[in-house]
Tab-separated table of C-alpha atoms in Angstrom:
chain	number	residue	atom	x	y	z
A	1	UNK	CA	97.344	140.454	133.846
A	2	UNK	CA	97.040	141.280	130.232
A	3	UNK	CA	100.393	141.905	127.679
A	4	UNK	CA	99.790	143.542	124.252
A	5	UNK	CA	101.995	143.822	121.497
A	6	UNK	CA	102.151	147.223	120.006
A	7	UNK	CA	103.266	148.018	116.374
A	8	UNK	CA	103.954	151.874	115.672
A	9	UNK	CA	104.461	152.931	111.435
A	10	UNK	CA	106.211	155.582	110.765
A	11	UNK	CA	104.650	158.492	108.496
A	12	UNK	CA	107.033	157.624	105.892
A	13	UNK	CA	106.150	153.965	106.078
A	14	UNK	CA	102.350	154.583	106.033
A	15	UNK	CA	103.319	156.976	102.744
A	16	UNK	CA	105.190	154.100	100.600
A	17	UNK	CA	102.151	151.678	101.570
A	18	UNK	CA	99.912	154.009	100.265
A	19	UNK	CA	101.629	154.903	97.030
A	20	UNK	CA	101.902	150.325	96.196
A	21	UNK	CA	98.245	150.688	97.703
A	22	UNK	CA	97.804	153.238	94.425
A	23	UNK	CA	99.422	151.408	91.970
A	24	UNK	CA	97.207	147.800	92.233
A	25	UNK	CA	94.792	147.734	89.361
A	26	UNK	CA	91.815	145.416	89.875
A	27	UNK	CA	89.913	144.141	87.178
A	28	UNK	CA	86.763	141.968	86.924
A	29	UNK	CA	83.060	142.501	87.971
A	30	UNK	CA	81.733	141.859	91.335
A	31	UNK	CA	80.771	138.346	91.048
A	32	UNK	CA	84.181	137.320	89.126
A	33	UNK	CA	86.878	139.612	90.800
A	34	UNK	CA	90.456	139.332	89.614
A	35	UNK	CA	93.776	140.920	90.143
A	36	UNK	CA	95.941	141.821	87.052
A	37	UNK	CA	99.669	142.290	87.761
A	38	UNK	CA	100.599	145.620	86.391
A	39	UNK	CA	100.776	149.430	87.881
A	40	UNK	CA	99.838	152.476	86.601
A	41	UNK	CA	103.392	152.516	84.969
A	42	UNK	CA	102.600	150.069	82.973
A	43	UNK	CA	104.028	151.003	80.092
A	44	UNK	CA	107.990	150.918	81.491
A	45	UNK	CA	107.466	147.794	83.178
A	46	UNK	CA	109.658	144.743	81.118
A	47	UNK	CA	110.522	141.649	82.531
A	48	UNK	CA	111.177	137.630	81.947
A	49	UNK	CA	108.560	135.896	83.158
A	50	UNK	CA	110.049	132.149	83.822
A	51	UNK	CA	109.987	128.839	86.309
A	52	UNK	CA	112.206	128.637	89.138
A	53	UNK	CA	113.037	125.608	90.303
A	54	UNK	CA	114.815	125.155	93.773
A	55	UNK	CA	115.696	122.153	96.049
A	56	UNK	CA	117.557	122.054	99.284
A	57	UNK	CA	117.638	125.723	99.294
A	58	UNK	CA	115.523	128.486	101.622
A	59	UNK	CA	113.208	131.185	100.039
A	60	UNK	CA	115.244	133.707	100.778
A	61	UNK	CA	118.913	132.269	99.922
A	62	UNK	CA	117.760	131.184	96.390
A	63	UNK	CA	116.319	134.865	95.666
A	64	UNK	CA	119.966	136.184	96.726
A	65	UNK	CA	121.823	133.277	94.601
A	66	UNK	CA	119.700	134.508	91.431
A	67	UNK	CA	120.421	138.457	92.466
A	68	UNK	CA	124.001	137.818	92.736
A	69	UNK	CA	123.673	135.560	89.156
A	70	UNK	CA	121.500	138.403	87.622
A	71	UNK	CA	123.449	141.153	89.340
A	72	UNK	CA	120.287	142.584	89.702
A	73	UNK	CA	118.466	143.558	92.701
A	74	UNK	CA	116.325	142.000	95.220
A	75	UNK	CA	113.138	143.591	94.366
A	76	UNK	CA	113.344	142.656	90.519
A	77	UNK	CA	112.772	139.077	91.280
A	78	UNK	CA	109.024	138.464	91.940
A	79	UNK	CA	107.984	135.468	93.436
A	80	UNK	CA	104.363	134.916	94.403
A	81	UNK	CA	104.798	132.701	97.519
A	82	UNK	CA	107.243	130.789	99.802
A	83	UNK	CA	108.221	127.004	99.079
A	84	UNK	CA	109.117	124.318	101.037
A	85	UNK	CA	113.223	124.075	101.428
A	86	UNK	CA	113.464	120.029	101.625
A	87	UNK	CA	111.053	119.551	98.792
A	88	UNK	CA	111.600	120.046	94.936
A	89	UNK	CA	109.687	122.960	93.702
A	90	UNK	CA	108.507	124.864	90.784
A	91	UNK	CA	107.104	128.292	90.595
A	92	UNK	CA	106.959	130.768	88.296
A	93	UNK	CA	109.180	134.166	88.651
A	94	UNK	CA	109.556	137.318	86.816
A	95	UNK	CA	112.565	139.223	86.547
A	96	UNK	CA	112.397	142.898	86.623
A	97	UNK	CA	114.495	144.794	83.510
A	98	UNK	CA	116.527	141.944	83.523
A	99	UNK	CA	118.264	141.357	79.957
A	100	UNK	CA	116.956	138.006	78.203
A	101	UNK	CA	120.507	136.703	77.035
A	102	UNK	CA	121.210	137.230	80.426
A	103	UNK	CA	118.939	135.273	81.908
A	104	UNK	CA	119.159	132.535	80.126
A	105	UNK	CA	122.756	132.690	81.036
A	106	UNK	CA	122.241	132.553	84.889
A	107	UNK	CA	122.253	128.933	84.996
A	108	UNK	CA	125.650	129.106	84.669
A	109	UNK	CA	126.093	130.962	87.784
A	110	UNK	CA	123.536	129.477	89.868
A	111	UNK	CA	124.135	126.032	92.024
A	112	UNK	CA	122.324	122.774	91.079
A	113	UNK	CA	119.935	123.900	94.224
A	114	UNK	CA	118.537	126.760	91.924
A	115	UNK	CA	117.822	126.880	88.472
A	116	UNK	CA	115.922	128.891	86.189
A	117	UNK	CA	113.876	127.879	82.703
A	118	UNK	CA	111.156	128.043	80.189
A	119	UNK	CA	112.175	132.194	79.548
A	120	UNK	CA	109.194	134.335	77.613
A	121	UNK	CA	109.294	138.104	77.614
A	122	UNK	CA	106.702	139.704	78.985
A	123	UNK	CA	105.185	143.263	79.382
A	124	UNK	CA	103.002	144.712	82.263
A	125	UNK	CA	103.598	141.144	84.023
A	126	UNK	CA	105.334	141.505	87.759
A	127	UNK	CA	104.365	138.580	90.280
A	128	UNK	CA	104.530	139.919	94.273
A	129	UNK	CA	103.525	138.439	97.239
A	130	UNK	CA	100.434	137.460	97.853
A	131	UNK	CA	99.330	137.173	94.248
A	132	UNK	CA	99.328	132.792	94.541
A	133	UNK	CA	96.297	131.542	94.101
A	134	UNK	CA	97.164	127.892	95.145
A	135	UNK	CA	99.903	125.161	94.872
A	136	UNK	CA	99.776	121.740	93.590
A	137	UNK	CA	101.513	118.516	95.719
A	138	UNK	CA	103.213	115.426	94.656
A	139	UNK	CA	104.014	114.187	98.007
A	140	UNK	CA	106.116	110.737	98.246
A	141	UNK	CA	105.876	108.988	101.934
A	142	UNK	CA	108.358	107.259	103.424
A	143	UNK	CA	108.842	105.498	107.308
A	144	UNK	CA	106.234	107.565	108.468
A	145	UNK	CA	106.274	107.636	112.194
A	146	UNK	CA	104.005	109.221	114.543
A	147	UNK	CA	104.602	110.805	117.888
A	148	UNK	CA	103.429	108.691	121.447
A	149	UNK	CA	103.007	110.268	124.099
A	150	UNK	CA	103.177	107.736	127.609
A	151	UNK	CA	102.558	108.910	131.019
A	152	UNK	CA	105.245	108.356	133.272
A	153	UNK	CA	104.165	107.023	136.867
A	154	UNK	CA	104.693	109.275	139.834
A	155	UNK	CA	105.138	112.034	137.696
A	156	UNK	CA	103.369	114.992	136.175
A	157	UNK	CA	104.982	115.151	132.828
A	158	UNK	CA	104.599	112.706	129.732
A	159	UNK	CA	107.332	111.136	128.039
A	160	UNK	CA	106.973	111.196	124.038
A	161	UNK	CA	108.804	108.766	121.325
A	162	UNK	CA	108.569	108.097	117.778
A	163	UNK	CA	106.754	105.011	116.592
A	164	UNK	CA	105.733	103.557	113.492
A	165	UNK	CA	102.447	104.436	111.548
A	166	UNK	CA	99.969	101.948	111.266
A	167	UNK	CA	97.374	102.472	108.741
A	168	UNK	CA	94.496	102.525	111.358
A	169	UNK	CA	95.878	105.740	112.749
A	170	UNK	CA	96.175	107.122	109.377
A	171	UNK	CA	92.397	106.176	108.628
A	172	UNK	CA	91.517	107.568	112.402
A	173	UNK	CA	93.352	110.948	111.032
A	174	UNK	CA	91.550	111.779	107.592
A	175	UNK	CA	88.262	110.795	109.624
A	176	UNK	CA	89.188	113.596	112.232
A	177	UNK	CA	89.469	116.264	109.583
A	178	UNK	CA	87.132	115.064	107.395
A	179	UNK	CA	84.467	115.323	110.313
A	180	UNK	CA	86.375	118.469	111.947
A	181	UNK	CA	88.711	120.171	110.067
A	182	UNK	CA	91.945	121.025	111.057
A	183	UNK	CA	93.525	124.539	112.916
A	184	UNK	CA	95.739	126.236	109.859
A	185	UNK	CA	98.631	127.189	111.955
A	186	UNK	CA	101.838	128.583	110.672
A	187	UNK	CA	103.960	125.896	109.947
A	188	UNK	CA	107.959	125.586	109.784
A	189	UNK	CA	108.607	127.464	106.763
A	190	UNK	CA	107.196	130.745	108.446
A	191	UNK	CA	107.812	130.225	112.404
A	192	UNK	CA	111.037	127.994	112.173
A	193	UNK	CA	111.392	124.261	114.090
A	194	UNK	CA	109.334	123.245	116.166
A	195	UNK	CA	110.662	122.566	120.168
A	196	UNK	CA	112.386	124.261	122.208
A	197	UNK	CA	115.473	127.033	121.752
A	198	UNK	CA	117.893	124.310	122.657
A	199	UNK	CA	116.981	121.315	120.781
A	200	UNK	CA	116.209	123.083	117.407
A	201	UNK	CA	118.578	126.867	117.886
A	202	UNK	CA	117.401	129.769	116.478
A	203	UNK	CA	113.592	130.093	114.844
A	204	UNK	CA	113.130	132.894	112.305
A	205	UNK	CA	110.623	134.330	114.976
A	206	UNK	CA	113.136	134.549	117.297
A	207	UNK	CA	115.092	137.167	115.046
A	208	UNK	CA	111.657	138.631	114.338
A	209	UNK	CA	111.154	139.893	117.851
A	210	UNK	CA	114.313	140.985	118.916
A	211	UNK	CA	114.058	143.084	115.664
A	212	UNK	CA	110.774	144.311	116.843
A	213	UNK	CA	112.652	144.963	120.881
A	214	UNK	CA	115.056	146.902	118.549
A	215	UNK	CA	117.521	144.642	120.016
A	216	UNK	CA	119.501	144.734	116.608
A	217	UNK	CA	122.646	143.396	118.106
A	218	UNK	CA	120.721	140.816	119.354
A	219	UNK	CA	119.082	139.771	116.102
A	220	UNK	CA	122.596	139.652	114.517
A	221	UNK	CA	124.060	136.987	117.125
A	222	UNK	CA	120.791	135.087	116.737
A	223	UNK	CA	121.081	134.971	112.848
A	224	UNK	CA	124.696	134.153	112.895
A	225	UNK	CA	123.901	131.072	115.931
A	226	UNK	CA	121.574	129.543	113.330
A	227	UNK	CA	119.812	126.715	113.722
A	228	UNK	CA	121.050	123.286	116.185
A	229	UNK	CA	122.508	120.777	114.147
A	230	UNK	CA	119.924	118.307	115.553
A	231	UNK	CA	117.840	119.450	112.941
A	232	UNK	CA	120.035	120.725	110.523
A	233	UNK	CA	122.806	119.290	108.748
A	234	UNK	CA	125.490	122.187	108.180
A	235	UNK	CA	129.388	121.792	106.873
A	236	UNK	CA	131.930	121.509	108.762
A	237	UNK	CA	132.644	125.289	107.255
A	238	UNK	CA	129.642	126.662	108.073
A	239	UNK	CA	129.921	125.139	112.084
A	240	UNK	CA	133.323	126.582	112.318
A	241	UNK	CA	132.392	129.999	111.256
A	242	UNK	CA	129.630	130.539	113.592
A	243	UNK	CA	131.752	129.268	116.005
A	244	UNK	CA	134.160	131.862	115.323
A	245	UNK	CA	131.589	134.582	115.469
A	246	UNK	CA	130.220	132.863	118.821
A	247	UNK	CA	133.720	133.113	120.713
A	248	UNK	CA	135.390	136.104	119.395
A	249	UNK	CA	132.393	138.085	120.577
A	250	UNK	CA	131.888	139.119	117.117
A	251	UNK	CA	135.079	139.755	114.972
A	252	UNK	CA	133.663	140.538	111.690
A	253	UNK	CA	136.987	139.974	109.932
A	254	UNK	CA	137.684	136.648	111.754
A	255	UNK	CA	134.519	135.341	110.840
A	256	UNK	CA	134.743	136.370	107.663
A	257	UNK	CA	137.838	134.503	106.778
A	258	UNK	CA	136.283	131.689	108.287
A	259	UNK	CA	133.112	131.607	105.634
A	260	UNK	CA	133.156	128.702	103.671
A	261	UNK	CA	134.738	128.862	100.382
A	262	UNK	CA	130.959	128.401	98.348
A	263	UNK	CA	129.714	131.612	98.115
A	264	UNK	CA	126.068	130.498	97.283
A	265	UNK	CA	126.145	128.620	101.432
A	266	UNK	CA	125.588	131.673	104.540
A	267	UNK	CA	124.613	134.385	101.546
A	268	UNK	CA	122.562	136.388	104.316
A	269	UNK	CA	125.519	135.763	107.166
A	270	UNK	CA	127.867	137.037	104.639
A	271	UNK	CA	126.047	140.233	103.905
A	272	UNK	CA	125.539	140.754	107.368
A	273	UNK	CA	129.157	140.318	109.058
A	274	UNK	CA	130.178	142.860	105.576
A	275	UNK	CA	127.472	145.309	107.283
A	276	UNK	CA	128.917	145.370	110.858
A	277	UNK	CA	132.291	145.535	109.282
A	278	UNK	CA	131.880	148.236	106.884
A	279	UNK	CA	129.494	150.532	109.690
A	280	UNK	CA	130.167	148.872	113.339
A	281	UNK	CA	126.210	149.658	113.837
A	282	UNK	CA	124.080	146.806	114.086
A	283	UNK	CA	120.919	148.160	112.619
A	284	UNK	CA	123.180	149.865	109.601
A	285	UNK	CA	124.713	145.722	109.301
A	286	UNK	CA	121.025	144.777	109.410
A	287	UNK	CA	119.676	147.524	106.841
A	288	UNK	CA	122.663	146.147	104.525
A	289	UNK	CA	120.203	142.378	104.198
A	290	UNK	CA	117.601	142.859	101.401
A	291	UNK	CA	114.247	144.830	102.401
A	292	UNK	CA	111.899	141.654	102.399
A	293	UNK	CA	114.301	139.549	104.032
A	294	UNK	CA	114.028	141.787	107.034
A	295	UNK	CA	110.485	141.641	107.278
A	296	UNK	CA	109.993	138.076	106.361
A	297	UNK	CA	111.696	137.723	110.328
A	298	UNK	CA	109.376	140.691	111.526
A	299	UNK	CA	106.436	138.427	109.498
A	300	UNK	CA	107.771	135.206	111.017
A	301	UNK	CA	107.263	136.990	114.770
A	302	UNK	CA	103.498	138.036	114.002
A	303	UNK	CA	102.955	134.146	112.768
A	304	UNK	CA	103.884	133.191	115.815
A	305	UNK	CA	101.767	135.220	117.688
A	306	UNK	CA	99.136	134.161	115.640
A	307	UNK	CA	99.877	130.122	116.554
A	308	UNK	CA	99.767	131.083	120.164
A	309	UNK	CA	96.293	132.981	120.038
A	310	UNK	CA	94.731	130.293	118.128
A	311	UNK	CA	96.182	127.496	120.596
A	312	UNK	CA	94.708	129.778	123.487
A	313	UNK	CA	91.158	130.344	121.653
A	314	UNK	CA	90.769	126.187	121.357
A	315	UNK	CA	91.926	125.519	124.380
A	316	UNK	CA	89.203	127.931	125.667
A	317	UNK	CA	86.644	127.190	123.759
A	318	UNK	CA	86.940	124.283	121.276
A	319	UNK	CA	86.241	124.358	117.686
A	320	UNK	CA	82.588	125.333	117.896
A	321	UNK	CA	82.046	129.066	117.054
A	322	UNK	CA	81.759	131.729	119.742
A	323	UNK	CA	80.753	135.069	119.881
A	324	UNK	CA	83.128	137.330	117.921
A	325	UNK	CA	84.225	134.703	115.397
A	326	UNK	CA	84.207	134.906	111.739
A	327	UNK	CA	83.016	131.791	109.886
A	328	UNK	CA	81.452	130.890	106.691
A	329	UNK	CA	78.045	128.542	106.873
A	330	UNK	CA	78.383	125.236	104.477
A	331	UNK	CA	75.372	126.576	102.649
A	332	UNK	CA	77.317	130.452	101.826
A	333	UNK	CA	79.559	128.157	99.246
């Protein structure tokens, strides 16, 4: 039996990729190619290029805290990739037609998870996704443990814990990819937790393909379950208000009266239950979230898709190449 997944544009859609499509300029020769970040437009195009610095705070929830700061929109904030929420990060940002004074002042509006610095105006300069040519780690290890897996007697299933690292497993690891490489799945950032539905909640793919089932209602009560709190710590607000949503079967004005007091915690929840409120149309509540926060779910769905065909093609055939692969030969540099 064989499933497919099938992904229809509309003419419209095909139109506005087309027209970003157009304004790319590439630069460079063939053996040295480079992309410059400016459109035809060029010439309107001001912005603050600058370092944003974020910790304990998701990609998408520290764009909204500096468009709510900036009272600017999403789309003037360019940011060339996704970083890790647990981890204290730097990248740089530009902010579309955004007034200097006033970004320097934004610090006073944004939380100590979110800050923004080192301000020069720039011309021509917008950053987008896609456009990051690499990151650079500091990376600080503490009781590392591993997972075991044991085999339980009489039974077909194994029985996993966590253990300790010793350093001989960490040596037998860095031989394995040193000699073999290593399968460059998706990780939690773009898929969500790993395990399943009811140990971790909610995964951003979940959201993702209800959104593509055009299950909108669906998506909603997914967003607003969240993630289990054995992997996430949330406030006591934040539990009560998604339990609120979860047993009134929706009441946007319950729930929001139940939001917690910080309006920098739920940003996308908020907008949402506002949506439903305001139209009493899922997709119009849905529409009402910032363009690339919608498709970062719909993105999140076709990572995970990804993940699983991988898995499949290794299971099937190992990590030598088959017919119908593309690889690079050492010697291609």
């Amino acid at each position: 039996m064989t499933s497919a997944i099938a992904v229809q544009w509309s003419f419209n859609a095909i139109k506005t990729s087309q027209k970003k499509r157009k304004r790319s300029v590439q630069v460079g020769d063939g053996n040295n190619p480079r992309k410059e970040l400016r459109t035809e437009k060029s010439s309107d195009i001001t912005a603050i290029f600058c370092v944003l610095r974020k910790h304990q705070c998701e990609h998408q929830v520290a764009i909204q805290n500096v468009v709510r700061a900036l009272r600017c929109r999403a789309g003037d904030v360019g940011l060339a990739g996704i970083k890790d929420m647990q981890a204290i990060t730097y990248q740089f940002c530009t902010l579309r037609n955004v007034d200097s004074k006033m970004a320097r002042r934004a610090n006073n509006f944004l939380g100590t998870c979110v800050r923004l610095s080192s301000f020069v105006e720039v011309r021509d300069v917008l950053l987008d996704r896609g456009q990051l040519l690499g990151n650079r780690f500091e990376i600080i290890i503490r009781k590392l443990k591993r997972v075991e897996r044991m085999h339980m007697e009489g039974e077909e299933s194994w029985k996993e814990r966590m253990v300790p690292v010793r350093a001989s497993h960490v040596d037998a690891m860095v031989k394995r990819i040193a000699d073999g490489g290593f399968i460059n799945f998706y990780g939690e950032q773009r898929v969500g937790d790993a395990g399943s539905r009811n140990h971790v909640g909610v995964r951003s793919f979940d959201v993702g393909r209800a959104m593509l089932q055009l299950d909108f209602r669906l998506a909603i009560d997914l967003i607003m379950a969240g993630r289990s709190a054995r992997v996430y710590n949330p406030g006591v607000e934040e539990t009560n208000a998604r339990e609120v949503w979860k047993t009134s079967g929706g009441d946007a004005r319950a729930t929001l009266k139940a939001f917690p007091k910080n309006r920098n915690t739920m940003v996308r929840e908020r907008d949402l239950v506002k949506g439903w409120l305001r139209y009493g149309d899922a997709l119009e509540a849905i529409r009402c979230l910032p363009h690339n926060i919608r498709m970062f779910w719909i993105h999140s769905y076709q990572s995970y898709i990804w993940n699983k065909i991988a898995t499949e093609r290794v299971k099937r055939w190992g990590l030598r190449p088959v017919k119908g692969d593309l690889y690079i030969r050492e010697n291609d540099g």
